[in-house]
PDB file of C-alpha atoms in Angstrom:
ATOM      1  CA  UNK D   1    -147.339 -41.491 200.952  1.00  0.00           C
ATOM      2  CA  UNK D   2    -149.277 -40.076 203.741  1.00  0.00           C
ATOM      3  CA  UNK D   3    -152.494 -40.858 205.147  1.00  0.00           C
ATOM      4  CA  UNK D   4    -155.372 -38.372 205.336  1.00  0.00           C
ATOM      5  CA  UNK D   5    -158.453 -38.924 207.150  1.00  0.00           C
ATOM      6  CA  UNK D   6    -158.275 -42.436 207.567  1.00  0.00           C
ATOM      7  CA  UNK D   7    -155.740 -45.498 206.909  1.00  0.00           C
ATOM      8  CA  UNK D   8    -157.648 -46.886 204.129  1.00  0.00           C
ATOM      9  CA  UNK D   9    -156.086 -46.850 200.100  1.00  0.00           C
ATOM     10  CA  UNK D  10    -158.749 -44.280 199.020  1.00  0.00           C
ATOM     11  CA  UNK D  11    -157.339 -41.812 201.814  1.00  0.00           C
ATOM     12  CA  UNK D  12    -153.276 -42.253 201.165  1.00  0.00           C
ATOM     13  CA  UNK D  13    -151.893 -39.578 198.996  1.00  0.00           C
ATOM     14  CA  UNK D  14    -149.330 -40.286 196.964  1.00  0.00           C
ATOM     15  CA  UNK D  15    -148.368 -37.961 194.408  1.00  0.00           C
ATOM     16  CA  UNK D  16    -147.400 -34.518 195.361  1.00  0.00           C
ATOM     17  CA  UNK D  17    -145.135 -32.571 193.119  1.00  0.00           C
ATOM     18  CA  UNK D  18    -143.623 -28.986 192.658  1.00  0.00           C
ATOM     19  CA  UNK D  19    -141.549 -28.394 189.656  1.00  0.00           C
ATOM     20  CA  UNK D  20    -141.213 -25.399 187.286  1.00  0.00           C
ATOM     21  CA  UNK D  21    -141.870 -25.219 183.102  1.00  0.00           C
ATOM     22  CA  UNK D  22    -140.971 -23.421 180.467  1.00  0.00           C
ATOM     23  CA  UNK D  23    -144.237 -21.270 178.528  1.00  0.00           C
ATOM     24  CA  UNK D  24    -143.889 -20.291 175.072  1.00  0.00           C
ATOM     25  CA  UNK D  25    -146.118 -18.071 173.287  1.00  0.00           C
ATOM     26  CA  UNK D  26    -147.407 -19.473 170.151  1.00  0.00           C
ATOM     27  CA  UNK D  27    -149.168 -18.225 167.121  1.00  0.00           C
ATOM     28  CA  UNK D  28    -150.747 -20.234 164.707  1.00  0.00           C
ATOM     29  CA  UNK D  29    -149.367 -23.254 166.626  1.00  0.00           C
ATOM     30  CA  UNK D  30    -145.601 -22.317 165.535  1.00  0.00           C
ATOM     31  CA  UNK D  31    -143.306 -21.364 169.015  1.00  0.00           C
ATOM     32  CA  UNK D  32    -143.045 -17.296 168.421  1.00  0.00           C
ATOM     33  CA  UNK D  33    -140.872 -14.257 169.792  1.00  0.00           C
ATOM     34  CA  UNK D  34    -138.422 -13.640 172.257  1.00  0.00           C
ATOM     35  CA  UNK D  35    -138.577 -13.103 176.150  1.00  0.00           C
ATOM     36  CA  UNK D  36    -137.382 -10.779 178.571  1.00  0.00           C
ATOM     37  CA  UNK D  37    -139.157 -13.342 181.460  1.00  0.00           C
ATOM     38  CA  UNK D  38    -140.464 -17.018 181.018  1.00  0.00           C
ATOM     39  CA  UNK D  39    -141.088 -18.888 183.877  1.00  0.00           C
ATOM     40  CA  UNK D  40    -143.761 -21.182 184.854  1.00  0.00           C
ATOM     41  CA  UNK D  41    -144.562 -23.060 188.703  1.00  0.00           C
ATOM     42  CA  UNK D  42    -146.992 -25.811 189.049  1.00  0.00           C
ATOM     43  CA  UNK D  43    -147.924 -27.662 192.068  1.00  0.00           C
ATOM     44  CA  UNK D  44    -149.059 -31.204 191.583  1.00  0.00           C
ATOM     45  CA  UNK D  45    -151.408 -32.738 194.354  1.00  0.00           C
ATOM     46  CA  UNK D  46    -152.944 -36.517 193.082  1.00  0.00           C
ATOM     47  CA  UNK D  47    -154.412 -35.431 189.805  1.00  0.00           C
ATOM     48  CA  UNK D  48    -154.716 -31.604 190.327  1.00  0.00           C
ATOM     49  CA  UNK D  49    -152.019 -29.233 188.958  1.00  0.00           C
ATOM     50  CA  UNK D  50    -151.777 -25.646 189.833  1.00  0.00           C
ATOM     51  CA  UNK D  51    -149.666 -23.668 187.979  1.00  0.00           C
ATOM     52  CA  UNK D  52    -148.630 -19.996 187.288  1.00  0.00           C
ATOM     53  CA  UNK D  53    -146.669 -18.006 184.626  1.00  0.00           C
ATOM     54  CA  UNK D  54    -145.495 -14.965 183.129  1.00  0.00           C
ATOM     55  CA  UNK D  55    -144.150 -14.243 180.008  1.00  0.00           C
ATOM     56  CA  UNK D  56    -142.924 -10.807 179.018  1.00  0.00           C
ATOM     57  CA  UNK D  57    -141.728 -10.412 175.708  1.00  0.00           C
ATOM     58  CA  UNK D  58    -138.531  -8.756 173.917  1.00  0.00           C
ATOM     59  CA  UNK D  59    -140.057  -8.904 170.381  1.00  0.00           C
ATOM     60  CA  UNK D  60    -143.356 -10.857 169.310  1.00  0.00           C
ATOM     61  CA  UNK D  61    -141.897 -12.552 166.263  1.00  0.00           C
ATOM     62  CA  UNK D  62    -143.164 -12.739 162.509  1.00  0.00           C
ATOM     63  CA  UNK D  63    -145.794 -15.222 162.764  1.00  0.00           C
ATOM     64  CA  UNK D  64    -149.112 -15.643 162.898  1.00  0.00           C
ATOM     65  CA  UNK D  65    -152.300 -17.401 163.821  1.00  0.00           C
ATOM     66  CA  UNK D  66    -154.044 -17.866 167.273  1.00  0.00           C
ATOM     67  CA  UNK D  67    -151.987 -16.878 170.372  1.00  0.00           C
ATOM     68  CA  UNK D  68    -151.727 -19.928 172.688  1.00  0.00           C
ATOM     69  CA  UNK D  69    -149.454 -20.319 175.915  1.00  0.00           C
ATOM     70  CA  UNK D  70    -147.968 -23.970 174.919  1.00  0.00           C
ATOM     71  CA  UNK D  71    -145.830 -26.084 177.266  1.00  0.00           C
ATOM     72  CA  UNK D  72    -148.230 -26.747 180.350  1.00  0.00           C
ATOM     73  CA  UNK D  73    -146.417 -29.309 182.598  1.00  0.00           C
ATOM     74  CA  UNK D  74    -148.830 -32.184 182.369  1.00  0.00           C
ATOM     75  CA  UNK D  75    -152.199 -32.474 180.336  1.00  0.00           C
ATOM     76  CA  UNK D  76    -155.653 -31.728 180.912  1.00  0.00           C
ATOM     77  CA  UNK D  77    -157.418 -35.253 181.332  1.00  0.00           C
ATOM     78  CA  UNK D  78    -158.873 -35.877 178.201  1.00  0.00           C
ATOM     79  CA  UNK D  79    -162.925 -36.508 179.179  1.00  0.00           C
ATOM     80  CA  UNK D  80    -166.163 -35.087 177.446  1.00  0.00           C
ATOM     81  CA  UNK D  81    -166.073 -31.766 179.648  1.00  0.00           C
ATOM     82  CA  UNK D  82    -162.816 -31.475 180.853  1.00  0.00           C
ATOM     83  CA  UNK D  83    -162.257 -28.241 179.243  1.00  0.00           C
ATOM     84  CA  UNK D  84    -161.166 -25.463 182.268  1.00  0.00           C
ATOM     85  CA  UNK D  85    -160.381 -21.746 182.561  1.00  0.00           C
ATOM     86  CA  UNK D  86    -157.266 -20.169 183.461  1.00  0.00           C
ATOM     87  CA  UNK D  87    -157.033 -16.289 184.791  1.00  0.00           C
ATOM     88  CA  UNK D  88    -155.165 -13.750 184.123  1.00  0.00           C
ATOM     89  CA  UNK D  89    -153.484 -12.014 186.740  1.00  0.00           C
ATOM     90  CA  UNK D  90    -151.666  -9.151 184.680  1.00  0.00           C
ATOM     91  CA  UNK D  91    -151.914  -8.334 181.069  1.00  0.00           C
ATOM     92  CA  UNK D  92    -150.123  -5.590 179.437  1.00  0.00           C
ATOM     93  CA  UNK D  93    -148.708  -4.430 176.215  1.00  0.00           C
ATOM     94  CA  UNK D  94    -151.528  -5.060 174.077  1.00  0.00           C
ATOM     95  CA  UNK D  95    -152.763  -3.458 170.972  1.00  0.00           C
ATOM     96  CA  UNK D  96    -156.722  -3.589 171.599  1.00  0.00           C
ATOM     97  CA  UNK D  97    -158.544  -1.302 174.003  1.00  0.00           C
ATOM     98  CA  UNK D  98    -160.081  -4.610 175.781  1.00  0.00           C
ATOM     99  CA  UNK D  99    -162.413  -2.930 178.215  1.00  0.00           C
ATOM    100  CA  UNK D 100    -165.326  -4.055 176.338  1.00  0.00           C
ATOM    101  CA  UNK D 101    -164.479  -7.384 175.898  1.00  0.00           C
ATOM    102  CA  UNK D 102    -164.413 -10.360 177.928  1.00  0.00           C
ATOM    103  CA  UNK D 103    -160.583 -12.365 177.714  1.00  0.00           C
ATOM    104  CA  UNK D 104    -161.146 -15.956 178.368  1.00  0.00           C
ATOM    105  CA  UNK D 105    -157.809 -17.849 178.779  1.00  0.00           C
ATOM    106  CA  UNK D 106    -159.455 -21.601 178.391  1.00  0.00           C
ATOM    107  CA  UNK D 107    -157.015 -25.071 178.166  1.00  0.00           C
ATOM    108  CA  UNK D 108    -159.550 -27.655 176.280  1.00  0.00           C
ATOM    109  CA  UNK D 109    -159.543 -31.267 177.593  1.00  0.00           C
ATOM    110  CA  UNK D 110    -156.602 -32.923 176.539  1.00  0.00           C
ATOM    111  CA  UNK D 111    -154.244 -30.150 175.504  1.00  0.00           C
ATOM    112  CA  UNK D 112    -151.068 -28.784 176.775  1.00  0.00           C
ATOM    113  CA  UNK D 113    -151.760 -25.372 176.115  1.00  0.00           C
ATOM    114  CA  UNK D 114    -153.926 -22.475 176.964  1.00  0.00           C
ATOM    115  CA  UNK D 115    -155.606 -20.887 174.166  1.00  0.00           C
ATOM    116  CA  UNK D 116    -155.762 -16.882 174.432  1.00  0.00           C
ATOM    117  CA  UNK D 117    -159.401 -15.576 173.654  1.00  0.00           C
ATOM    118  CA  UNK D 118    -161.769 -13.248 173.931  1.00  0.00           C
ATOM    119  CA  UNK D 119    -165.307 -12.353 173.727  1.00  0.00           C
ATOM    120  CA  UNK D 120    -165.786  -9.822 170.931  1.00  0.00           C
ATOM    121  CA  UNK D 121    -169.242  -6.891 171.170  1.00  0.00           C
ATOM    122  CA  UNK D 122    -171.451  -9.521 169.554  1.00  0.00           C
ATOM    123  CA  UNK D 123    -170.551 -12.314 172.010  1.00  0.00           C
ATOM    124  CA  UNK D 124    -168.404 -14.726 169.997  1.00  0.00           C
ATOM    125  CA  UNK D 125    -165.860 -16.176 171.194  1.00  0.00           C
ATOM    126  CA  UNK D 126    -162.237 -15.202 169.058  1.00  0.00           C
ATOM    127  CA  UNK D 127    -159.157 -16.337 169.661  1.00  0.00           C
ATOM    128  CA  UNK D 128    -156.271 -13.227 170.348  1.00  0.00           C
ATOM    129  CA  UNK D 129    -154.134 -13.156 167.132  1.00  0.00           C
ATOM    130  CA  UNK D 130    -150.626 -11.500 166.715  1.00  0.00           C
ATOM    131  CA  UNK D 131    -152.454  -8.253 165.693  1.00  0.00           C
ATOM    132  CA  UNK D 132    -153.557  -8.195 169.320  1.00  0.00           C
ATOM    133  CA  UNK D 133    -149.827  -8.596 171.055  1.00  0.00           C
ATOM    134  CA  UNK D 134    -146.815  -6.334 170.854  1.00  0.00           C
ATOM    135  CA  UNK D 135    -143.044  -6.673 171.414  1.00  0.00           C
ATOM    136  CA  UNK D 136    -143.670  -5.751 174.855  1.00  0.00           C
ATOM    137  CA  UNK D 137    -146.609  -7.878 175.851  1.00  0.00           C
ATOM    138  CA  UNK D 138    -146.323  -9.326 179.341  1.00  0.00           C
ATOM    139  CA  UNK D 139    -149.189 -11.949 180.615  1.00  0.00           C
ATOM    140  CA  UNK D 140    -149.335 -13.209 184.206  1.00  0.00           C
ATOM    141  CA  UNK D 141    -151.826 -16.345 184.234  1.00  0.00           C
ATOM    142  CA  UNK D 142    -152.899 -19.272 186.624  1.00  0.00           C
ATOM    143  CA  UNK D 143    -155.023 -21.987 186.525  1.00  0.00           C
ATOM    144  CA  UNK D 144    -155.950 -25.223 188.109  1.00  0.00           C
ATOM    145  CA  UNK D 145    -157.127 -28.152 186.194  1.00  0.00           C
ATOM    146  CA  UNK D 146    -157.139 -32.025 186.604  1.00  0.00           C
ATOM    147  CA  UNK D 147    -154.546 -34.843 184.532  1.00  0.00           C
ATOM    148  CA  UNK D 148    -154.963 -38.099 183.740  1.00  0.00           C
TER     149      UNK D 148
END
């Protein structure tokens, strides 16, 4: 490790880390469609990951349920509160006009996964189902969140 800041324990890092992953959409919690592009980058520093992704697919599959981006490299730490948000960068190929709604992307403390959602007209948050995706959606995301 190197030290930062001082040559005490509490100032050596440690743990750095750059690797990719694999994300798979998922509806209803079952691994769905095929891709045209699926890569994922993360960037571990200590206990913060950064990571990126895009998926672009070649045919949304049959299934259904809640769209969620599974895979994420390491999970959230797993603390009352630990939820975070992840962005999205890019998002095409959808079936909703979604300029009057808010998409939230969120990963909830102690998942592997992002779970796609929005905020519908009467402020509720929904989850983005397969009737919202096409065969030719393509999502760019990030997000930065903390592991155990």
């Amino acid at each position: 490790g190197v030290y930062l800041g001082g040559t005490t324990a509490v100032n050596k890092l440690d743990d750095y880390e750059e690797g990719t992953w694999t994300p798979s959409l998922t509806l209803g919690a079952v691994a769905s469609g095929n891709y045209n592009i699926q890569n994922g980058y993360y960037t571990k520093i200590g206990r913060q990951v950064s990571i990126t992704l895009r998926i672009q697919l070649s045919a949304l599959g049959t299934n259904q349920g809640s769209a969620d981006i599974a895979g994420l490299p390491f999970a959230v730490h797993n603390v009352t509160g630990g939820n975070c948000g992840a962005y999205f960068g890019f998002l095409d190929g959808v079936s909703n006009n979604w300029s009057a709604y808010t998409l939230i992307p969120t990963i909830d403390n102690g998942a592997s996964n992002i779970r796609l959602r929005f905020n519908n007209a009467s402020g509720a948050w929904q989850p983005l189902n397969q009737g919202d995706l096409t065969n030719t959606s393509d999502i760019i995301m990030s997000a930065t969140y903390f592991t155990s």
